[in-house]
Coordinates of C-alpha atoms in Angstrom, one line a residue:
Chain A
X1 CA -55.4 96.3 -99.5
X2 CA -56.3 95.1 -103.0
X3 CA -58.7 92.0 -102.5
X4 CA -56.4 89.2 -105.0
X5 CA -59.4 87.2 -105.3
X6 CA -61.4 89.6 -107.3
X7 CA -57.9 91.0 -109.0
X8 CA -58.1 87.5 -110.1
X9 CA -61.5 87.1 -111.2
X10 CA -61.2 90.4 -112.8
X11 CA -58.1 88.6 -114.9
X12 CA -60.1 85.7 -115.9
X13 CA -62.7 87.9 -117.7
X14 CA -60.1 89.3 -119.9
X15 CA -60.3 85.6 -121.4
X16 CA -64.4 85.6 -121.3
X17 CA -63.8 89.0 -123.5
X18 CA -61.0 86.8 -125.4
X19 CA -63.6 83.9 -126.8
X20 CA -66.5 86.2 -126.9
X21 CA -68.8 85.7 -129.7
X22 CA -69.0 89.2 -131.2
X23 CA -65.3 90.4 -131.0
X24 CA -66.0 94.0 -131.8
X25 CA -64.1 96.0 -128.9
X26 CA -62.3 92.8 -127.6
X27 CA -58.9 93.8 -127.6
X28 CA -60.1 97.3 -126.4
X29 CA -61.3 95.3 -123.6
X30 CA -57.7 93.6 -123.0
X31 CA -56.1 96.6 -122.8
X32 CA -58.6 98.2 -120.1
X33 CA -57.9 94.9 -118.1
X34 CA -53.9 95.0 -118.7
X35 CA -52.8 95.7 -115.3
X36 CA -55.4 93.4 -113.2
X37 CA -54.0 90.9 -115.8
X38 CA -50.0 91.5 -115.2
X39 CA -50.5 91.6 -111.5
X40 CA -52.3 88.1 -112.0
X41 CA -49.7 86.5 -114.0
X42 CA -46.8 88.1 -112.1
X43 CA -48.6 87.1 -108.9
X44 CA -48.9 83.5 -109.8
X45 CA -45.3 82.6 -111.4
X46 CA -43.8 84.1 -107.8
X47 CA -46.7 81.7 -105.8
X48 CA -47.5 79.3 -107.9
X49 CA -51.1 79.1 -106.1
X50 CA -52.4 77.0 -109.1
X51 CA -49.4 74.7 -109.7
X52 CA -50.2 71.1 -108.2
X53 CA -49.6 67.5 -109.2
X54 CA -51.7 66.0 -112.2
X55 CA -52.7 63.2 -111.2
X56 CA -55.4 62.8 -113.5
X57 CA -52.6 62.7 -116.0
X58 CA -49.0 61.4 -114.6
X59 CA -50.4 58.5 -113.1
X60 CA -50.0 55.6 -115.0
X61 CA -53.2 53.8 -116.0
X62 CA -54.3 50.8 -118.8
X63 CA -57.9 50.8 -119.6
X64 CA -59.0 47.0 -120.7
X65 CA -61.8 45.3 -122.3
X66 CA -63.4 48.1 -123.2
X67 CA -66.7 48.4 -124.7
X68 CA -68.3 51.2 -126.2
X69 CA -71.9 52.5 -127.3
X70 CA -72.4 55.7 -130.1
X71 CA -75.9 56.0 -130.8
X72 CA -76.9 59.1 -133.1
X73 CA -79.4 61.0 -131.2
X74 CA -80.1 64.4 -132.9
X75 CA -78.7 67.1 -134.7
X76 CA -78.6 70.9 -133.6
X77 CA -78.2 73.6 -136.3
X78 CA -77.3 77.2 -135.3
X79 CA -75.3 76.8 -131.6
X80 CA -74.0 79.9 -130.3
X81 CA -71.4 78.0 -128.2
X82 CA -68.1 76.3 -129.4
X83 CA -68.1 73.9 -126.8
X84 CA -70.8 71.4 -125.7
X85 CA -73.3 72.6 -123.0
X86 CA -72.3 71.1 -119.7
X87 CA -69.1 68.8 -120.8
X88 CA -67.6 67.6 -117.8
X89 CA -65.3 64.8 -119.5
X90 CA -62.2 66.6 -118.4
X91 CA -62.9 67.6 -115.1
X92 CA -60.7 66.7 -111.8
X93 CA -62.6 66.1 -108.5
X94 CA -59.6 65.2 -106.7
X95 CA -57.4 67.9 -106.5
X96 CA -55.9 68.8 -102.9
X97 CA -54.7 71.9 -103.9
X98 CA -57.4 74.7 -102.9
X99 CA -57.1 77.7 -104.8
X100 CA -59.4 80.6 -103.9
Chain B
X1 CA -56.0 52.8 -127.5
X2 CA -56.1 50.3 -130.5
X3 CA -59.4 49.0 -130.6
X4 CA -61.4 52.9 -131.3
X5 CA -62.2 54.7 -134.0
X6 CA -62.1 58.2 -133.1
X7 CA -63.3 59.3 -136.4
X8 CA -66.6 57.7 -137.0
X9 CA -68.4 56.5 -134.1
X10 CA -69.7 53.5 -134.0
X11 CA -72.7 51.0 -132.3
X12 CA -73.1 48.3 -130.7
X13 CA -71.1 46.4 -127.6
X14 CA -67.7 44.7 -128.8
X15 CA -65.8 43.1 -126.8
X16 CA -67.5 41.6 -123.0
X17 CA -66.6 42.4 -119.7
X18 CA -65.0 39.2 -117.8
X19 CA -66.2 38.4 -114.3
X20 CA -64.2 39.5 -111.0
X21 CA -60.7 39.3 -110.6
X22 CA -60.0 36.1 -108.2
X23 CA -58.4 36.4 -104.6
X24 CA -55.4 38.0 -104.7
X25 CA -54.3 35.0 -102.0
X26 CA -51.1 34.7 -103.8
X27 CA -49.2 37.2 -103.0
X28 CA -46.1 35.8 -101.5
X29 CA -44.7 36.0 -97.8
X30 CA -42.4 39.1 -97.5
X31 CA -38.6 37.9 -98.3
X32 CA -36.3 38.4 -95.1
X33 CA -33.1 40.8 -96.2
X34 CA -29.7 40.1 -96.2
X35 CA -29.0 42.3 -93.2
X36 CA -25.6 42.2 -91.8
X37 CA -24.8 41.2 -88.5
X38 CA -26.6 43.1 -85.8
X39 CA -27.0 43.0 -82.2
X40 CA -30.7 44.1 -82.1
X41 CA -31.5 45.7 -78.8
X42 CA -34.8 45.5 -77.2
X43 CA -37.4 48.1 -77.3
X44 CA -40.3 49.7 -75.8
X45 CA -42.7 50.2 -77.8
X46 CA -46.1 50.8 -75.8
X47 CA -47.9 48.6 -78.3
X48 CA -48.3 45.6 -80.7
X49 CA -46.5 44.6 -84.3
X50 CA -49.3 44.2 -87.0
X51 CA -50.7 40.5 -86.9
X52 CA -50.2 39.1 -90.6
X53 CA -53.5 37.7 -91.8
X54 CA -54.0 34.4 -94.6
X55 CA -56.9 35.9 -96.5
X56 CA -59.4 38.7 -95.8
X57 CA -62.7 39.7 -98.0
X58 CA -64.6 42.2 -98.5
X59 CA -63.8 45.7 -96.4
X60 CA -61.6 43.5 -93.8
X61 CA -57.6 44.4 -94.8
X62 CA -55.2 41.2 -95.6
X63 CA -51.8 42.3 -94.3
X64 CA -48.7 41.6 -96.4
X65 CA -46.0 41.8 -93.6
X66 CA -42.8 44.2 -94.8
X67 CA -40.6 43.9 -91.6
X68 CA -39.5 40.3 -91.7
X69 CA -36.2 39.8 -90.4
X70 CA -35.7 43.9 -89.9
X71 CA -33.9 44.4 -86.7
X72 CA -33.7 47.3 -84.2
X73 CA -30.4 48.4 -82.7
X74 CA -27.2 48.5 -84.1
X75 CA -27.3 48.0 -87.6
X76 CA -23.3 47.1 -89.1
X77 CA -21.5 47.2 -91.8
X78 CA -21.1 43.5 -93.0
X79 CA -17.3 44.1 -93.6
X80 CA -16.1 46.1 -90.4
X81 CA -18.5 46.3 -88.1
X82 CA -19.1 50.0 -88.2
X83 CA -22.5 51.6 -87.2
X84 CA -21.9 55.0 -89.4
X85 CA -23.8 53.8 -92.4
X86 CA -25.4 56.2 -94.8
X87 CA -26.5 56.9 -98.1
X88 CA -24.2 57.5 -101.1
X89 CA -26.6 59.7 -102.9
X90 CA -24.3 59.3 -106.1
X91 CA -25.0 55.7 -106.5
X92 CA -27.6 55.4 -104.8
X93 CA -26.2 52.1 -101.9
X94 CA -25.5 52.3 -98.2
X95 CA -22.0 53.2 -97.9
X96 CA -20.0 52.2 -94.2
X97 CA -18.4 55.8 -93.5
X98 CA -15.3 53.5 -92.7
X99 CA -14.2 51.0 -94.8
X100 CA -16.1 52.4 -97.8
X101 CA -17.9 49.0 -98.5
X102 CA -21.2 49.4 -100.8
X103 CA -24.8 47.5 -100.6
X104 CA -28.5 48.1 -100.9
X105 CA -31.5 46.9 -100.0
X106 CA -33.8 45.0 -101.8
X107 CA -36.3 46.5 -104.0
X108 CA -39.3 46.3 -101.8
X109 CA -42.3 45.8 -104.4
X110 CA -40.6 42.8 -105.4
X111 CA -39.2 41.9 -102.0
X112 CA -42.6 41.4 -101.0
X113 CA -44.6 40.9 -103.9
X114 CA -46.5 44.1 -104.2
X115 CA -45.9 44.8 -107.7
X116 CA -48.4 41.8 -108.7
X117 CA -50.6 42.3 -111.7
X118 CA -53.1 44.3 -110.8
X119 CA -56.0 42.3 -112.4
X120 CA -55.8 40.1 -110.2
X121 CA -56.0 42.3 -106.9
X122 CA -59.3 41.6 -105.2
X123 CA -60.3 43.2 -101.5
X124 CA -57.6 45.5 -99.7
X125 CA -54.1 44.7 -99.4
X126 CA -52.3 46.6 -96.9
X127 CA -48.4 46.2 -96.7
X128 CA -47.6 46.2 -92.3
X129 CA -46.0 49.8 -92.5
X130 CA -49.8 51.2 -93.7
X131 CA -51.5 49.4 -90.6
X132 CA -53.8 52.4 -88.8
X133 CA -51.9 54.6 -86.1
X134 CA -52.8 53.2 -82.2
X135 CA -53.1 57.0 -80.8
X136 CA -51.4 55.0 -77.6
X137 CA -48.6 53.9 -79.4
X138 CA -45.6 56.6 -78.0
X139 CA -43.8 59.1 -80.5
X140 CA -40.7 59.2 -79.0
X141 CA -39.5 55.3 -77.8
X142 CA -36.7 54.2 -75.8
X143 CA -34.5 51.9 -77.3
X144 CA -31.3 50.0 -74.6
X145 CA -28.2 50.5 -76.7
X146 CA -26.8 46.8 -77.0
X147 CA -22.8 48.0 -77.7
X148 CA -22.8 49.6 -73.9
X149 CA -26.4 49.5 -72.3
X150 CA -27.0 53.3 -71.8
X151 CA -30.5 53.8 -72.7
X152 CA -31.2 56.0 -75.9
X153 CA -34.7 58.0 -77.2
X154 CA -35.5 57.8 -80.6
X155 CA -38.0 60.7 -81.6
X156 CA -40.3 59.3 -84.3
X157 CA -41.1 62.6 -86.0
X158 CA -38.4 63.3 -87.1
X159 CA -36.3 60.4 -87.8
X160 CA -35.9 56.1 -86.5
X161 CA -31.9 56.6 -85.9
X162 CA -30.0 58.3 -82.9
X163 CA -26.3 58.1 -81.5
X164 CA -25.8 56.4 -78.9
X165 CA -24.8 59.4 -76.2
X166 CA -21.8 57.3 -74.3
X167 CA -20.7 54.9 -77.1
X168 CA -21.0 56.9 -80.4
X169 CA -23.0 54.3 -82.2
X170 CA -25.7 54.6 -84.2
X171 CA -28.9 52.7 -83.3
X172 CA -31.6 52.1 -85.9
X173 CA -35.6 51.3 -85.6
X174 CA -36.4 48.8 -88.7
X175 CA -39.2 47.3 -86.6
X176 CA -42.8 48.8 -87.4
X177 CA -44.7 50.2 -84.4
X178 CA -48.2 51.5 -85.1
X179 CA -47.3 54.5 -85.1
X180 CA -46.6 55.7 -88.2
X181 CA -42.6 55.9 -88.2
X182 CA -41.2 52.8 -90.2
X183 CA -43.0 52.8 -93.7
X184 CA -43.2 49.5 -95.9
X185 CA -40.2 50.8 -98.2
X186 CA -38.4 53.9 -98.9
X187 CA -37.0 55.7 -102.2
X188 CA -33.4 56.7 -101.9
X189 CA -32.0 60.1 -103.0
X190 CA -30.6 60.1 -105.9
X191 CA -30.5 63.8 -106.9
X192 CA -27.3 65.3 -104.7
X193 CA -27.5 68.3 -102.7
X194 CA -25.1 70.6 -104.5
X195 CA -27.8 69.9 -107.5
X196 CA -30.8 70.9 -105.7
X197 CA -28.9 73.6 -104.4
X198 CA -28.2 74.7 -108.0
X199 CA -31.9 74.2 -109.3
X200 CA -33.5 76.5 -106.5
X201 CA -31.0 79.3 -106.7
X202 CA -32.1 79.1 -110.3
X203 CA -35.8 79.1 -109.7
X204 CA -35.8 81.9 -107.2
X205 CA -33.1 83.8 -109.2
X206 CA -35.6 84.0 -112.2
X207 CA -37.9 85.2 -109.6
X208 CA -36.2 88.4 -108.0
X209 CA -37.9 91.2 -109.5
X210 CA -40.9 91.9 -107.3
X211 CA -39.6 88.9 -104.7
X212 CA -40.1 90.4 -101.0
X213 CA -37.1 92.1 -100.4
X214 CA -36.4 90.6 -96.7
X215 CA -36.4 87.3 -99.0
X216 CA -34.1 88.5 -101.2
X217 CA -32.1 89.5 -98.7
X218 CA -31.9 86.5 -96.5
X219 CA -32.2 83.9 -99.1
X220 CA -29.8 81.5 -98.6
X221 CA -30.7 78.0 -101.4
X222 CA -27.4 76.1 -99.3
X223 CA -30.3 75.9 -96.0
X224 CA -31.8 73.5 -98.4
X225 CA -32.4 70.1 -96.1
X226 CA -33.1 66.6 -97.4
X227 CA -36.5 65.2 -95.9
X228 CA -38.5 61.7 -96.4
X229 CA -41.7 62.7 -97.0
X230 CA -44.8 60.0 -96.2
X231 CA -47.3 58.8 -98.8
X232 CA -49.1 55.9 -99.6
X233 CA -49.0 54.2 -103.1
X234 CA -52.0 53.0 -103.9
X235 CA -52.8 50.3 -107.1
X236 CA -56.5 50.0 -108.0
X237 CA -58.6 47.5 -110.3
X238 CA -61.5 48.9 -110.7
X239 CA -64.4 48.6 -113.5
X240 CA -66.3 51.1 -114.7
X241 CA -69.3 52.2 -116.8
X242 CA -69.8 55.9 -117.9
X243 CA -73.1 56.8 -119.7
X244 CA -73.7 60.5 -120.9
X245 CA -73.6 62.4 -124.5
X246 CA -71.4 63.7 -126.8
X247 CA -71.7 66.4 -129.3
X248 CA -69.4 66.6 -132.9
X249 CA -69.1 69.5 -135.1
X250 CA -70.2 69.2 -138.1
X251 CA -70.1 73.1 -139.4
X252 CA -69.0 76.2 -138.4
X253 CA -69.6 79.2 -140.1
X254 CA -70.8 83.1 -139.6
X255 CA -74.2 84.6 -139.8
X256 CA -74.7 88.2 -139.4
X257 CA -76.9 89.9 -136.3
X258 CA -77.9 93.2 -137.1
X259 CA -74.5 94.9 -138.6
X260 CA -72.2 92.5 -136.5
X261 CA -70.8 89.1 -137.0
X262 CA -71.5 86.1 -135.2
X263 CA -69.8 82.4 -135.0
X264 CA -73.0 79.8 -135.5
X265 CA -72.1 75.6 -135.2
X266 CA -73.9 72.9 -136.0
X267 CA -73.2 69.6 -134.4
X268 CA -74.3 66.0 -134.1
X269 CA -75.3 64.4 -130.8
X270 CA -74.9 61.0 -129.7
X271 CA -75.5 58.8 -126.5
X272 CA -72.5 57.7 -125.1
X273 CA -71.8 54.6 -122.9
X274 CA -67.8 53.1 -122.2
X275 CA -67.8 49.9 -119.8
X276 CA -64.3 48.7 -119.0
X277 CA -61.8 47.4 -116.3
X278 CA -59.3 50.0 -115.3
X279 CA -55.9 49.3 -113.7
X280 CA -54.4 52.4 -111.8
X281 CA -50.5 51.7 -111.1
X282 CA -49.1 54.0 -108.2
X283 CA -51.2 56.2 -107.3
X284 CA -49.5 58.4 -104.8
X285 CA -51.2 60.6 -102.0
X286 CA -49.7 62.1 -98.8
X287 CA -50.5 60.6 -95.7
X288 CA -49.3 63.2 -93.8
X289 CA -52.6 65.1 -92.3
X290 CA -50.3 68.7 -92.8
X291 CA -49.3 67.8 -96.1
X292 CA -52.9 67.2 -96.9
X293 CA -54.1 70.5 -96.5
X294 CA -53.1 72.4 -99.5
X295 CA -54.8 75.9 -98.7
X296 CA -52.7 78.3 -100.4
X297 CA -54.2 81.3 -98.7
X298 CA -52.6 79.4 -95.4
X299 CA -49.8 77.1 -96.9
X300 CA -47.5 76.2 -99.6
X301 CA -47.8 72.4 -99.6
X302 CA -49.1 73.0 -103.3
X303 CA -45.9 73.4 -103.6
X304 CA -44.5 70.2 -102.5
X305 CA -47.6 68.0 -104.1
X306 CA -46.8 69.8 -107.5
X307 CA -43.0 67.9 -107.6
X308 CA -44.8 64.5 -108.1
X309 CA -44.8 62.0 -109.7
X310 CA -42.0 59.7 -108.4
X311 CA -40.5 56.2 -109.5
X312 CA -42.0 54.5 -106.9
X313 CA -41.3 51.3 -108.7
X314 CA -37.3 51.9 -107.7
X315 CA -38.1 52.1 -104.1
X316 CA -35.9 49.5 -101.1
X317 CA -37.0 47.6 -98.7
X318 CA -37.0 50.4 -95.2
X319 CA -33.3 50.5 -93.4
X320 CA -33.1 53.4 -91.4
X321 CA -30.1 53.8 -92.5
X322 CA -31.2 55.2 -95.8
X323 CA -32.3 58.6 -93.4
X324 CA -29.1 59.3 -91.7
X325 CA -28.3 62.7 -92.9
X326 CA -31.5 63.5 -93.7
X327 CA -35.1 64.3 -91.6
X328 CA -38.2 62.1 -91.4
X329 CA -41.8 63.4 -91.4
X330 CA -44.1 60.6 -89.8
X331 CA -47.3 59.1 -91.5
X332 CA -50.3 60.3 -89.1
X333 CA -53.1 59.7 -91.4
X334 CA -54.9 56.3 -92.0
X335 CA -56.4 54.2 -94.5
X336 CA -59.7 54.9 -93.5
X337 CA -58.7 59.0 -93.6
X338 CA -57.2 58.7 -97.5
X339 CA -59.3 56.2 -99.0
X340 CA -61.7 59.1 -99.9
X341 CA -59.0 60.9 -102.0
X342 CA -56.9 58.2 -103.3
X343 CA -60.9 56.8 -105.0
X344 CA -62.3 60.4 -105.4
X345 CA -58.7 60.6 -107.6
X346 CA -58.7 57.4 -108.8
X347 CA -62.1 58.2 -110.9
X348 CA -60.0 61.5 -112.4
X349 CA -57.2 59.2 -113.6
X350 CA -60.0 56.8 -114.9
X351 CA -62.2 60.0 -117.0
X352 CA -58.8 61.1 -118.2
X353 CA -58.0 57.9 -119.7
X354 CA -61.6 57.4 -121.4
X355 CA -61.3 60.6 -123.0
X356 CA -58.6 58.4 -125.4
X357 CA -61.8 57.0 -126.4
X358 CA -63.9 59.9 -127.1
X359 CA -61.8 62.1 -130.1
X360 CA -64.9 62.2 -131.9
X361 CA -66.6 64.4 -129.8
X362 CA -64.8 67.5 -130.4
X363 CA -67.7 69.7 -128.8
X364 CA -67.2 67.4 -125.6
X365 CA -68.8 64.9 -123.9
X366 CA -71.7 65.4 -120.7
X367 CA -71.3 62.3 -118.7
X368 CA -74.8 61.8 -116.7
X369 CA -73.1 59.0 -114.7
X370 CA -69.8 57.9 -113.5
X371 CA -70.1 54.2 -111.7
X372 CA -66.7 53.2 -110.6
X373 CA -66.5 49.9 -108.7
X374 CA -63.3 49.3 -107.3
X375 CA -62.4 45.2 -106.6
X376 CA -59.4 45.4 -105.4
X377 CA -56.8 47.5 -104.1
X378 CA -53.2 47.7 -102.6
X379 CA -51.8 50.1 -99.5
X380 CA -48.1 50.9 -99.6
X381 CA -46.6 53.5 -97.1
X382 CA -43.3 55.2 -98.8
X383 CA -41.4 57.4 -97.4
X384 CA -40.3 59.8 -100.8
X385 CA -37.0 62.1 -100.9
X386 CA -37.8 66.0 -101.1
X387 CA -35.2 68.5 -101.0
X388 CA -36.9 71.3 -99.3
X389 CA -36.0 75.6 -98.7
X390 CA -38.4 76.8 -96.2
X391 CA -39.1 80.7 -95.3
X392 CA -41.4 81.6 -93.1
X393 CA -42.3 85.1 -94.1
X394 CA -43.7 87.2 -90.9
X395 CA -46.4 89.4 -92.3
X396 CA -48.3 92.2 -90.7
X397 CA -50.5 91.5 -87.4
X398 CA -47.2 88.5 -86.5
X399 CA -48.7 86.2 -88.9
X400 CA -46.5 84.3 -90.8
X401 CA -46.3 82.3 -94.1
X402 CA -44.2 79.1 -94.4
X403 CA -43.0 79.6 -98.6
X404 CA -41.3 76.5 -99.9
X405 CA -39.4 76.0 -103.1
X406 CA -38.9 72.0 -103.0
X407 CA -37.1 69.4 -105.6
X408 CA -37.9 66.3 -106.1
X409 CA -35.5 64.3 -104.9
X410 CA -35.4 61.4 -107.6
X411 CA -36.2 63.9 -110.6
X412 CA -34.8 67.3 -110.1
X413 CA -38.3 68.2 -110.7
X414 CA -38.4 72.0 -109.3
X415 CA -41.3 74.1 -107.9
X416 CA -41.3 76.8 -105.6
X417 CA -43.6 79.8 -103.5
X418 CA -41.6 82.9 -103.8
X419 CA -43.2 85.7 -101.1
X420 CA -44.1 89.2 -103.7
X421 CA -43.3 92.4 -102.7
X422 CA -46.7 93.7 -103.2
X423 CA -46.1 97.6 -103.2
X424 CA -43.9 97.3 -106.2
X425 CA -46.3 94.8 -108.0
X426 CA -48.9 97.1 -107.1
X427 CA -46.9 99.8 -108.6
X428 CA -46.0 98.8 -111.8
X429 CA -49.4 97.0 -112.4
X430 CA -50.9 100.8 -111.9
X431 CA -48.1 102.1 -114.3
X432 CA -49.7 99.1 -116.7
X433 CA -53.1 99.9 -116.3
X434 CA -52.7 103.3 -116.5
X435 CA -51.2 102.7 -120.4
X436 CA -53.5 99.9 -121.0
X437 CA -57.0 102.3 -120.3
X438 CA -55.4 104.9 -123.1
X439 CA -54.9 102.7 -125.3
X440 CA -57.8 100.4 -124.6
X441 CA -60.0 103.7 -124.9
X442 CA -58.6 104.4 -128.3
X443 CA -59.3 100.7 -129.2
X444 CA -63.2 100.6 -128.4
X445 CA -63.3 103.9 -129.3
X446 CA -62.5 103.0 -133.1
X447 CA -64.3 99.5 -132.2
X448 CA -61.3 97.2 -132.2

């Protein structure tokens, strides 16, 4: 029996490859993936393992009196990374749904 | 939100943080319904009605009472007298299955008040239908049918109406026990079965490729059945004060590593700090403790969470009547058991809404803290409408796996667990990998 969890994991690298840095042999890489990646999406439009309510975002909130701080600390020349090191603004703690 | 700039950052505090709400004392007393004529009959319950309480700080819950003047027994139509009430899902009113006549019930949050700005909430406020459960308090209670005396059991789990065995009528519980049964209000179906039917033959039929085939076989969307599902709606004033940093690209551009290209950015960073009130309006968690776990490697109750949100703010006043036809799940989890998720979620809904604030930072933002102090908050138990197919799959070993496709009942919003017939999926995603390694081969082979 084929272990879903790594099928998955497997799936999600194909995006790693996706965004890497040096994108010689990238879409090589997609195709050598293709069929961990069609069982993944075919798998999870039947189940819907990773569908769950948004609350984060369909719950209606106002934000009021607001005050807010900018301070220029440093700049950084030559980052490897398109995104921040260790951003967390968007992450959801709350989630009940437990996938994996 | 009108007072950023989310193109140039900017320093310095501007506008200041007002003091506490006050006590939310005035919330008003709970407005008795206009029931019609009843001949309540008495009931043994095995324990006590929630006391009402004036005022309550800190931790210590002040009870908004939501059962005054609801009645227990025969509930009649005001015109004719008839106990076989039930919903009209096509208007959305109690309709007498006799004379035809047409009401509702009042809209509970402002029945009883609990749609009150939220600024000014302070401490907990728990409508009576959220009180805890009394483990004593019995599930299944006796009620003395007043039309003919025969005694008649009412099982809480599943519903707060049962015919009368000897006289036909239908006797109601309105009254809150602590047990869970009789929420503070309910939201009526207004999505008609024949539609849900129709959206869930539609969802699985788009999903019948590599469905299992004893589900294909077997699937039958008319087995749908309408159930009140129990939540608690939650409003929160809370302030908060987020420090961290922020990083904004200033240039992107390409250097080269040896013979191969690489992206290179260079970014400003900043300290970041947002202080604020935050009001969250009807937040909305299952009280249910099997609804709560949302596994999916033992359960499909994903499922049913994913349907959300409702219009809570269109919910009645509770009349039993509003579930004949349909099932009943019973609350079994307390405040105490959800006020973890309903603040741990809480805080999500409050970092979404700052990120409004933080556009500039298109490389992100690292918050190093996250204080959220919550002053006041308001408990009410709902009981929701969720069209619901169930199929419980028997797998190998005689496990078996309860699928769901459900549809919101006020929405039409649909979502559904289809079982896969894994062989086939196996199959074809061979076939797939099999073409995707040539090709792939070829591909890093000529280093695309």
């Amino acid at each position: 029996m084929i272990n879903y969890t790594l099928m998955v994991a497997a799936g999600t690298e194909i995006f790693a490859a996706g965004s890497s840095d040096d994108d010689s042999g990238g879409l090589g890489l997609v195709f050598l993936l293709s069929g961990f990646a069609f069982y993944t999406v075919i798998y999870l439009r039947y189940r819907n393992v990773d569908k769950r309510h948004r609350h984060e975002a369909e719950t209606e909130a106002v934000l009021l009196n607001l005050e807010e701080q900018d301070v220029f600390v440093a700049s950084k020349k030559g980052l490897t990374n398109s995104r921040m090191s260790g951003a967390n603004s968007t992450k959801v703690h709350g989630a009940l749904r437990k996938f994996f | 939100m009108d007072n950023l700039n989310a193109d140039s950052p900017h320093t310095g505090h501007t506008a200041p943080v007002p003091e506490a709400a006050p006590s939310a004392a005035e919330i008003a007393p709970p407005v008795a319904a206009e029931a019609p004529p009843t001949s309540p009959a008495s009931v043994d319950t095995g324990g006590s009605a929630p006391v009402a309480q004036e005022d309550a700080g800190g931790d210590t819950p002040r009870i908004v009472r939501t059962d005054e003047g609801a009645e227990d027994g025969l509930t009649k139509c005001a015109r004719c007298g008839s106990t076989e009430i039930s919903l009209n899902v096509a208007s959305g009113n109690l309709r007498c299955g006799f004379c035809r006549f047409e009401w509702t019930a009042e809209n509970a949050l402002e029945a009883f008040d609990l749609n009150g700005d939220i600024g000014k909430l302070s401490g907990i406020v728990v409508g009576s239908g959220s009180s805890d459960i009394i483990p004593s308090v019995e599930e299944v209670l006796t009620f003395k049918c007043s039309a003919c005396g025969a005694e008649v059991v009412i099982d809480t789990n599943n519903s707060t109406q049962a015919r009368c065995h000897w006289c036909r009528n239908t006797l109601s519980m309105n009254q809150q026990v602590d047990n869970g049964a009789v929420p503070d209000m309910i939201l009526p179906f207004t999505i008609e079965k024949a539609s849900a039917v129709e959206r869930i033959a539609k969802f699985v039929g788009k999903r019948k490729f590599f469905a299992h085939p004893e589900f294909k076989r077997e699937f039958n969307p008319n087995n749908v059945m309408g159930v009140y599902l129990p939540y608690m709606v939650v409003d929160i004033n809370a302030h908060g004060r987020f420090t961290g940093q922020g990083e904004h690209q200033t240039r992107s551009y390409t250097v080269k590593v040896g013979d191969k290209d690489q992206r290179r950015y260079d970014a400003d960073r900043y300290n970041v700090m947002r202080e604020f009130d935050i009001h969250v309006n009807d937040l909305t968690v299952e009280s249910s403790s099997d609804r709560l776990d949302q596994d999916t490697s033992k359960n499909s109750n994903n499922i049913i969470n994913t349907i959300m949100p409702f219009d809570i703010e269109n919910s009645v006043r509770y009349d039993s009547n509003y579930l004949s036809g349909f099932t009943s799940e019973r609350r079994d989890s307390n405040l105490d058991q959800l006020t973890p998720i309903a603040h741990t979620q809480a805080a999500d809904v409050t970092r979404h809404r700052v990120n409004d604030t933080l556009k500039f930072y298109d490389r992100g933002v690292r918050w190093d803290s996250e204080e959220v102090d919550v002053r006041g908050q308001r408990w009410v138990s709902a009981y929701l409408p969720v069209w619901l197919y169930s199929y419980q799959q028997k797998k190998s070993g005689g496990k078996t796996f309860l699928h769901y496709v459900a549809v919101n009942g006020r929405t039409g919003e649909t979502m559904g667990s289809v079982p896969v017939h894994q062989g086939k999926l196996l199959l074809v995603s061979g076939i797939v990998q099999l073409f995707g390694t040539v090709i792939g081969l070829v591909l890093v082979a000529v280093g695309v």
